[in-house]
Short mmCIF file of C-alpha atoms in Angstrom, two decimals:
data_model
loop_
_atom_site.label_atom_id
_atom_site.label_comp_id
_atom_site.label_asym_id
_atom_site.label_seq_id
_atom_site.Cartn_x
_atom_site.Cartn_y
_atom_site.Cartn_z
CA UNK N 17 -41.24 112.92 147.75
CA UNK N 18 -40.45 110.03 150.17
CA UNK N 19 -41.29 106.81 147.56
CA UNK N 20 -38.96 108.72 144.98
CA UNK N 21 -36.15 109.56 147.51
CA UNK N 22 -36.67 105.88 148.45
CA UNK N 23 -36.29 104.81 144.82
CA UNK N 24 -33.28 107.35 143.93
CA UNK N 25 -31.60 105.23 147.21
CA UNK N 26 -32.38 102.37 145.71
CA UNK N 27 -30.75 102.92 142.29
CA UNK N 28 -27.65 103.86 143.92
CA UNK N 29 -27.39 100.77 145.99
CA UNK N 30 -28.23 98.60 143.13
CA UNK N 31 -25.44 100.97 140.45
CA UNK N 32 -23.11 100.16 143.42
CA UNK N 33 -23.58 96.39 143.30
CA UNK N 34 -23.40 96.22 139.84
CA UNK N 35 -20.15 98.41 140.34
CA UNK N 36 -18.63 96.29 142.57
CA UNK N 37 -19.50 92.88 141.35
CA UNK N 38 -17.79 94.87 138.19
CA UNK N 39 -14.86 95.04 140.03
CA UNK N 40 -14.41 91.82 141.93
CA UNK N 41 -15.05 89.95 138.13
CA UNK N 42 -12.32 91.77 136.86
CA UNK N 43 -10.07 91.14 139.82
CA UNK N 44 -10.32 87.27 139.62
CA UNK N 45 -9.95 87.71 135.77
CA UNK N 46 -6.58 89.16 136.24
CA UNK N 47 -5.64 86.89 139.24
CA UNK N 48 -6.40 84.26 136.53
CA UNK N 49 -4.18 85.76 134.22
CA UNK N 50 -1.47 86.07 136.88
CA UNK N 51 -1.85 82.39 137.49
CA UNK N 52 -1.56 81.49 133.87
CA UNK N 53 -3.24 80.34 130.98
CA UNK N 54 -4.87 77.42 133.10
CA UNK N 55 -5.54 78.35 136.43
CA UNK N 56 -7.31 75.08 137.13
CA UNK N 57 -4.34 72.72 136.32
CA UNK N 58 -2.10 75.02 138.32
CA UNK N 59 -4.79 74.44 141.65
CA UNK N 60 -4.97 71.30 140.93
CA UNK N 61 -1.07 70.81 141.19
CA UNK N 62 -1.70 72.76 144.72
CA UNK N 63 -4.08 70.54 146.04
CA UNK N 64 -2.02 67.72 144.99
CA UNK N 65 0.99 68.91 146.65
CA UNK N 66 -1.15 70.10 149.83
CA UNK N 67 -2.53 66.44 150.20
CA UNK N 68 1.08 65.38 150.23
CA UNK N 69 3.13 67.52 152.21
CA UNK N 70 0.07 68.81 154.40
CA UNK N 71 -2.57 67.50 157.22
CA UNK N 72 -5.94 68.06 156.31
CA UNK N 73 -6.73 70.49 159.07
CA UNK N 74 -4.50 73.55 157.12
CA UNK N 75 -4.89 72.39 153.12
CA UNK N 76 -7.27 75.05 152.95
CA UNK N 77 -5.15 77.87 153.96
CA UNK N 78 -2.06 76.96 151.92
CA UNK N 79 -4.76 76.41 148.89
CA UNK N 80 -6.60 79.64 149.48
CA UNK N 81 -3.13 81.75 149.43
CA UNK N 82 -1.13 79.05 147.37
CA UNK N 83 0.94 80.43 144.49
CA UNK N 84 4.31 79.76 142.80
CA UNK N 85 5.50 83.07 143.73
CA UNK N 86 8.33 83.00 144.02
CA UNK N 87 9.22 79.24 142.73
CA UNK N 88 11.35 76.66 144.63
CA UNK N 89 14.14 78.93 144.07
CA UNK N 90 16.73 77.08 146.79
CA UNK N 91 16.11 73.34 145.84
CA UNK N 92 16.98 74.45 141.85
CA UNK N 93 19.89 76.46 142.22
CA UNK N 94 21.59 74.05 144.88
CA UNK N 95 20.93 70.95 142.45
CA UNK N 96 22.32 72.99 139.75
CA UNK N 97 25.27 73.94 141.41
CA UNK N 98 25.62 70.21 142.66
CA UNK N 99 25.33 68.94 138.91
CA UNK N 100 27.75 71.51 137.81
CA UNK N 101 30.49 70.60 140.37
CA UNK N 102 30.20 66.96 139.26
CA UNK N 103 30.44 67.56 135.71
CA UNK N 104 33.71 69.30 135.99
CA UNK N 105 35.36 66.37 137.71
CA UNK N 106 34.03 64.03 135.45
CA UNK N 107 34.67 65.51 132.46
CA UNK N 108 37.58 68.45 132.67
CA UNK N 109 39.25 66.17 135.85
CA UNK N 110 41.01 62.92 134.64
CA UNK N 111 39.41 59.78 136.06
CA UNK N 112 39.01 56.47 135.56
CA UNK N 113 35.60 55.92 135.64
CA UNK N 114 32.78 58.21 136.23
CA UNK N 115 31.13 55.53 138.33
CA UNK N 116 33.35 56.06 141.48
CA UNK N 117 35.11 59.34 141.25
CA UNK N 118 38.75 59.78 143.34
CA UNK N 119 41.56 61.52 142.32
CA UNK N 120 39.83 64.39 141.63
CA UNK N 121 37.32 64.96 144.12
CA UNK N 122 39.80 64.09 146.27
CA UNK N 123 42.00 67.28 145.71
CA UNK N 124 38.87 70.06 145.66
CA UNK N 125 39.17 72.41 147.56
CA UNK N 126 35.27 71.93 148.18
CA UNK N 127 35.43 68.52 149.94
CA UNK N 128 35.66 68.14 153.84
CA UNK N 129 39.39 66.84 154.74
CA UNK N 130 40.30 66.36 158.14
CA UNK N 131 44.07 67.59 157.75
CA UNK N 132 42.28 70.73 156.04
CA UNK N 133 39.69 71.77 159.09
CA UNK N 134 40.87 75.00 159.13
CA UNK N 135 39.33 75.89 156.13
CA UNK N 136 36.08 76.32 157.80
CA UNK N 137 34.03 76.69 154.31
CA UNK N 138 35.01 73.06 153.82
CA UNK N 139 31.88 72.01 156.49
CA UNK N 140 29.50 73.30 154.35
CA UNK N 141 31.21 73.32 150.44
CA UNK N 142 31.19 70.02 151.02
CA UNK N 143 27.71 69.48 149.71
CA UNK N 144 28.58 70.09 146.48
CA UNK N 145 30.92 67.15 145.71
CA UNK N 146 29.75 63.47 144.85
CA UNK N 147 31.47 60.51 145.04
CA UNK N 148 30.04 59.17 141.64
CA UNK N 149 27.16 58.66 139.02
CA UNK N 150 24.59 56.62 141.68
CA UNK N 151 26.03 59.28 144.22
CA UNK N 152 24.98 62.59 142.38
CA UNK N 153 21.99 60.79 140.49
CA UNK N 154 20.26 59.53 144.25
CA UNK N 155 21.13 62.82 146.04
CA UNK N 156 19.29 65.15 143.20
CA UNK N 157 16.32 62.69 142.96
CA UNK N 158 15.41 62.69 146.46
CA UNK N 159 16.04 66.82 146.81
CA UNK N 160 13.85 67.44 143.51
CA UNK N 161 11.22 65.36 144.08
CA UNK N 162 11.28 66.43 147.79
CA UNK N 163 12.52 69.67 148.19
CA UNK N 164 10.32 71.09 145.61
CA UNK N 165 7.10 70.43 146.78
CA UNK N 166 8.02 71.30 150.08
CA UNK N 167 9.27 74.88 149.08
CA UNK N 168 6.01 75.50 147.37
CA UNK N 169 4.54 75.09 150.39
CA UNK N 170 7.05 76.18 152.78
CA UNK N 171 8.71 78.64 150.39
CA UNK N 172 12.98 78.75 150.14
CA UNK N 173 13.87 80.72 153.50
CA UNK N 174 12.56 77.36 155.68
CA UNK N 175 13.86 74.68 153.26
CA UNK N 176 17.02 76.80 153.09
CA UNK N 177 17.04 76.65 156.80
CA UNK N 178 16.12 73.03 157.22
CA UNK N 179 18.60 71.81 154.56
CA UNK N 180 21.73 73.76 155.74
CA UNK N 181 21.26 72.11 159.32
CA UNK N 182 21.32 69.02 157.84
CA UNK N 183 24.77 70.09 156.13
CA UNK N 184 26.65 71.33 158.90
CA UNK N 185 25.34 68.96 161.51
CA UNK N 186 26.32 66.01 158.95
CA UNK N 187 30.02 67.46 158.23
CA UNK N 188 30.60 68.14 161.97
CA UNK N 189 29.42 65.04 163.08
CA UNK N 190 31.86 63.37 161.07
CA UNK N 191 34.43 65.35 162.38
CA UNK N 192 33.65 63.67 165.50
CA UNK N 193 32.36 60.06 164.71
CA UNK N 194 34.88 59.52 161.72
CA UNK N 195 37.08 61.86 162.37
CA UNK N 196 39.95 60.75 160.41
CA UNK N 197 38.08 60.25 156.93
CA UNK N 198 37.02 62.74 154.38
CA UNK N 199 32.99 63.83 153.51
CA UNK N 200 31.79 64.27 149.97
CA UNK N 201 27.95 64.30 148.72
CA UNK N 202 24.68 66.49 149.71
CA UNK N 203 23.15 63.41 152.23
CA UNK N 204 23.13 65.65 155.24
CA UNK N 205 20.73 68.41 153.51
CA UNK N 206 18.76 65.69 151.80
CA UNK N 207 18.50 63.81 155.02
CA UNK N 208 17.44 66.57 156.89
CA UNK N 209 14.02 67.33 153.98
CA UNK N 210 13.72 63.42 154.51
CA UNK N 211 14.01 63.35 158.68
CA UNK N 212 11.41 66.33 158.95
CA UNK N 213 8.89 65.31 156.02
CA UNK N 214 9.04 61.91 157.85
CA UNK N 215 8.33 62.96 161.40
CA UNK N 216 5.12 64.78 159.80
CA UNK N 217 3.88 61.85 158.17
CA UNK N 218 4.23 59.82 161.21
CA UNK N 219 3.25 62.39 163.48
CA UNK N 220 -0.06 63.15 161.49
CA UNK N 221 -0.14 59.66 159.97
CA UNK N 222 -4.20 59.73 159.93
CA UNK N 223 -4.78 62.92 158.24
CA UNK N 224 -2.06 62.69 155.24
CA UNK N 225 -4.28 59.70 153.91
CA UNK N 226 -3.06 56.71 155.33
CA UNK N 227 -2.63 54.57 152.51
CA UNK N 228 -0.71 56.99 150.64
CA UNK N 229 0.80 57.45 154.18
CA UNK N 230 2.01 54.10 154.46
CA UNK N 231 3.50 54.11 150.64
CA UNK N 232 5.06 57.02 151.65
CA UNK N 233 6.92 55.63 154.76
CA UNK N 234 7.56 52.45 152.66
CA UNK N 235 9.22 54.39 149.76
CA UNK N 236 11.39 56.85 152.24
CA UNK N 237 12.63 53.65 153.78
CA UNK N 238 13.94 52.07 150.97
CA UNK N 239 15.49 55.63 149.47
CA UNK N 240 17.07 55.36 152.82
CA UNK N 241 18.37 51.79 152.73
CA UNK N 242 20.23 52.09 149.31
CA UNK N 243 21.40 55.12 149.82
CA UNK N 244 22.93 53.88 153.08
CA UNK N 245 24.08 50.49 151.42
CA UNK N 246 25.80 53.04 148.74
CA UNK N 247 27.35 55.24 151.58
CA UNK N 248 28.69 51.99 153.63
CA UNK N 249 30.08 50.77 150.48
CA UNK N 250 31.81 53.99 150.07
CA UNK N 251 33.52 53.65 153.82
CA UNK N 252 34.27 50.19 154.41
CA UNK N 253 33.95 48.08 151.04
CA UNK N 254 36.08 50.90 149.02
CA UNK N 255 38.16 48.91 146.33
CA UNK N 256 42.32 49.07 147.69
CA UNK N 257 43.22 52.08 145.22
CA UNK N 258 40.48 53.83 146.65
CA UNK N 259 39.59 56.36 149.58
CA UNK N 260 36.75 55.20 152.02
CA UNK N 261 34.32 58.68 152.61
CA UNK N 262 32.84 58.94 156.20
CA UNK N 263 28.82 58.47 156.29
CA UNK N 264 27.80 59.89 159.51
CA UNK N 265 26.42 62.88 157.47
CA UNK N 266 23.46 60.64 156.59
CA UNK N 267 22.51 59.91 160.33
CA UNK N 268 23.43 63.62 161.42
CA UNK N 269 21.50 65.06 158.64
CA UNK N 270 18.29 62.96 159.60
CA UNK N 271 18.44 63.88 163.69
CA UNK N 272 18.79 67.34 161.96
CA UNK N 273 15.32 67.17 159.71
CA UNK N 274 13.65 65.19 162.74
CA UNK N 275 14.29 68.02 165.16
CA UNK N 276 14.70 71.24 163.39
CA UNK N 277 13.01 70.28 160.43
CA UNK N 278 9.84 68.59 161.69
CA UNK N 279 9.25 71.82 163.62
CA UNK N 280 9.61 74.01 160.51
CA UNK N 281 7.50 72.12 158.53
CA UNK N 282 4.74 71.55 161.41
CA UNK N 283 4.40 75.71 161.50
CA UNK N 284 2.86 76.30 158.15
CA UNK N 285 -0.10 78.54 158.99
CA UNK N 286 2.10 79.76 162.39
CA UNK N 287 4.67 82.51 163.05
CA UNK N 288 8.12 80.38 163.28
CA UNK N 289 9.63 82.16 165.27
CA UNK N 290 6.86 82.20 168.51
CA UNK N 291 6.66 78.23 168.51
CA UNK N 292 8.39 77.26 171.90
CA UNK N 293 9.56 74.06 169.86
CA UNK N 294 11.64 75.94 167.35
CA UNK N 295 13.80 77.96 170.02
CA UNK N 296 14.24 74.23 172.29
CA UNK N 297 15.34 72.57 168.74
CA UNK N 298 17.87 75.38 167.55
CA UNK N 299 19.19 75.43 171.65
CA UNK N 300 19.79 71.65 171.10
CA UNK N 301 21.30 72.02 167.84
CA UNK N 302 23.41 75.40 168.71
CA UNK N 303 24.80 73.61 171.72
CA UNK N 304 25.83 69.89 169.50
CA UNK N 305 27.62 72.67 167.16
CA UNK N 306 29.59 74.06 169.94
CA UNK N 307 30.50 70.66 171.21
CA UNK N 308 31.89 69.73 168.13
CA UNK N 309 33.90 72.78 167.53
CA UNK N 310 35.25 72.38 170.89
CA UNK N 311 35.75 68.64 170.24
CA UNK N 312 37.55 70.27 166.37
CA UNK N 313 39.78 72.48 168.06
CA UNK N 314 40.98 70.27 171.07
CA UNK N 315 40.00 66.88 171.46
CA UNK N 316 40.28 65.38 167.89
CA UNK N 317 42.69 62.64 167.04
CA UNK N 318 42.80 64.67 163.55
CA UNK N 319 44.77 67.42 165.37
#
């Protein structure tokens, strides 16, 4: 009676296995299907995005939980939006050339004018006006090919975050540094994705492969120099029947990513909102915005 209660046991344990093993086949069938037709192309794009935007110490968490779900959402509709605004000054505006756009930009109600403060949308609307073909062309390059891979691993709410703090700081620290000359172009968000993708690299040089690590630096440098030699251009090189646009966004928009965004993107498999660092960096940044409001309202020659 024993050996065959023993062996009915038995069966059960073994129709359970077979049960389960059932189960957890057809699970990863349909998490394959949810992935696509070829899940092993999509984790390879993962672990090719992990090995740049990632030190090696959490790669395996963002690959064991990685998914396109939902997609980079924030970068896409903001370069959309971007490209829009610029094609409807280009082409339904009169200009002269679509090289260096003026007149039109000029009278948006989108771009940040310093006799127009009051119209407070104007610090961040800004963002969506471009001075010009290598203007619109370098700011969407830089945001696509580093915004997206950062919102697949940091999803849209942190890139959002980052990249907004790089647009307001950059239009308010204009309004202080430059405070008589008008801001067009996304440089401050794109600055920001730049300033805190850089401080990771640097900060965890040896574990984000340091020969890719040092192409890296070397290819964010030189984005940085031509976009700067564009934006200097812009201010103090603008041709007589033109109208010079400020370019402290640029600088603003990088302390921005180096502060705010470095922490962001350092917290990947932590809770945001209980690193120390995070609260210090948004204290800093909180108190430079009230400074320049203050500075807005009663200290600028603008007034």
């Amino acid at each position: 009676m024993a050996a065959a209660h023993n062996l009915e046991m038995e069966e059960d344990v073994n129709l359970n296995r077979d049960r389960e093993m059932k189960e957890m086949l057809q699970e990863e069938k349909l998490r394959a299907d949810r992935a696509g037709k070829d899940p092993f192309r999509l984790k390879k794009v993962h672990r090719i995005v992990s090995k740049w935007m990632l030190p090696e110490p959490v790669r395996r968490t963002y690959l064991e939980r990685a998914n396109c779900l939902p997609p980079p959402v924030f970068i896409i509709s903001i370069s959309i939006a971007e490209l829009a605004v610029f094609i409807y000054y280009a082409v339904w505006k009169p200009q002269k050339q679509w090289i260096t756009l003026d007149s039109g930009i000029l009278e948006s109600p989108f771009i940040y004018s310093p006799e127009k403060r009051e119209e407070a949308w104007r610090f961040i609307s800004y963002m969506l006006v471009h001075a010009g073909v290598q203007h619109i062309l370098g700011n969407l390059v830089m945001q696509l090919v580093l915004g997206i891979p950062l919102e697949m691993v940091h999803k849209g709410l942190r890139v959002g975050l980052v990249y907004l703090a790089g647009v307001i700081a950059g239009s308010l620290a204009s309004s202080i540094f430059d405070p008589l000359k008008s801001l067009v172009g996304a440089s401050g968000g794109v600055y920001a994705l730049m300033g805190g993708y850089f401080m990771n690299v640097l900060v965890n040089f040896r574990e984000m492969i340091p020969a890719f690590g040092i192409i890296r630096l070397l290819i964010i440098i030189l984005i940085i120099v031509s976009d700067m030699g564009f934006a200097l251009y812009r201010r103090f090189f603008v041709p007589a029947n033109g109208s010079p646009v400020s370019f402290a966004a640029h600088i603003a928009g990088g302390f921005a990513g180096m502060s705010i965004g470095y922490t962001v993107f350092s917290c990947f498999d932590k809770a945001l909102l209980k690193d120390p660092r995070f609260w210090i960096a948004i204290a800093a940044y909180l108190a430079c915005v009230l400074f320049a409001v203050f500075f807005n309202i009663f200290l600028s020659p603008a007034n």
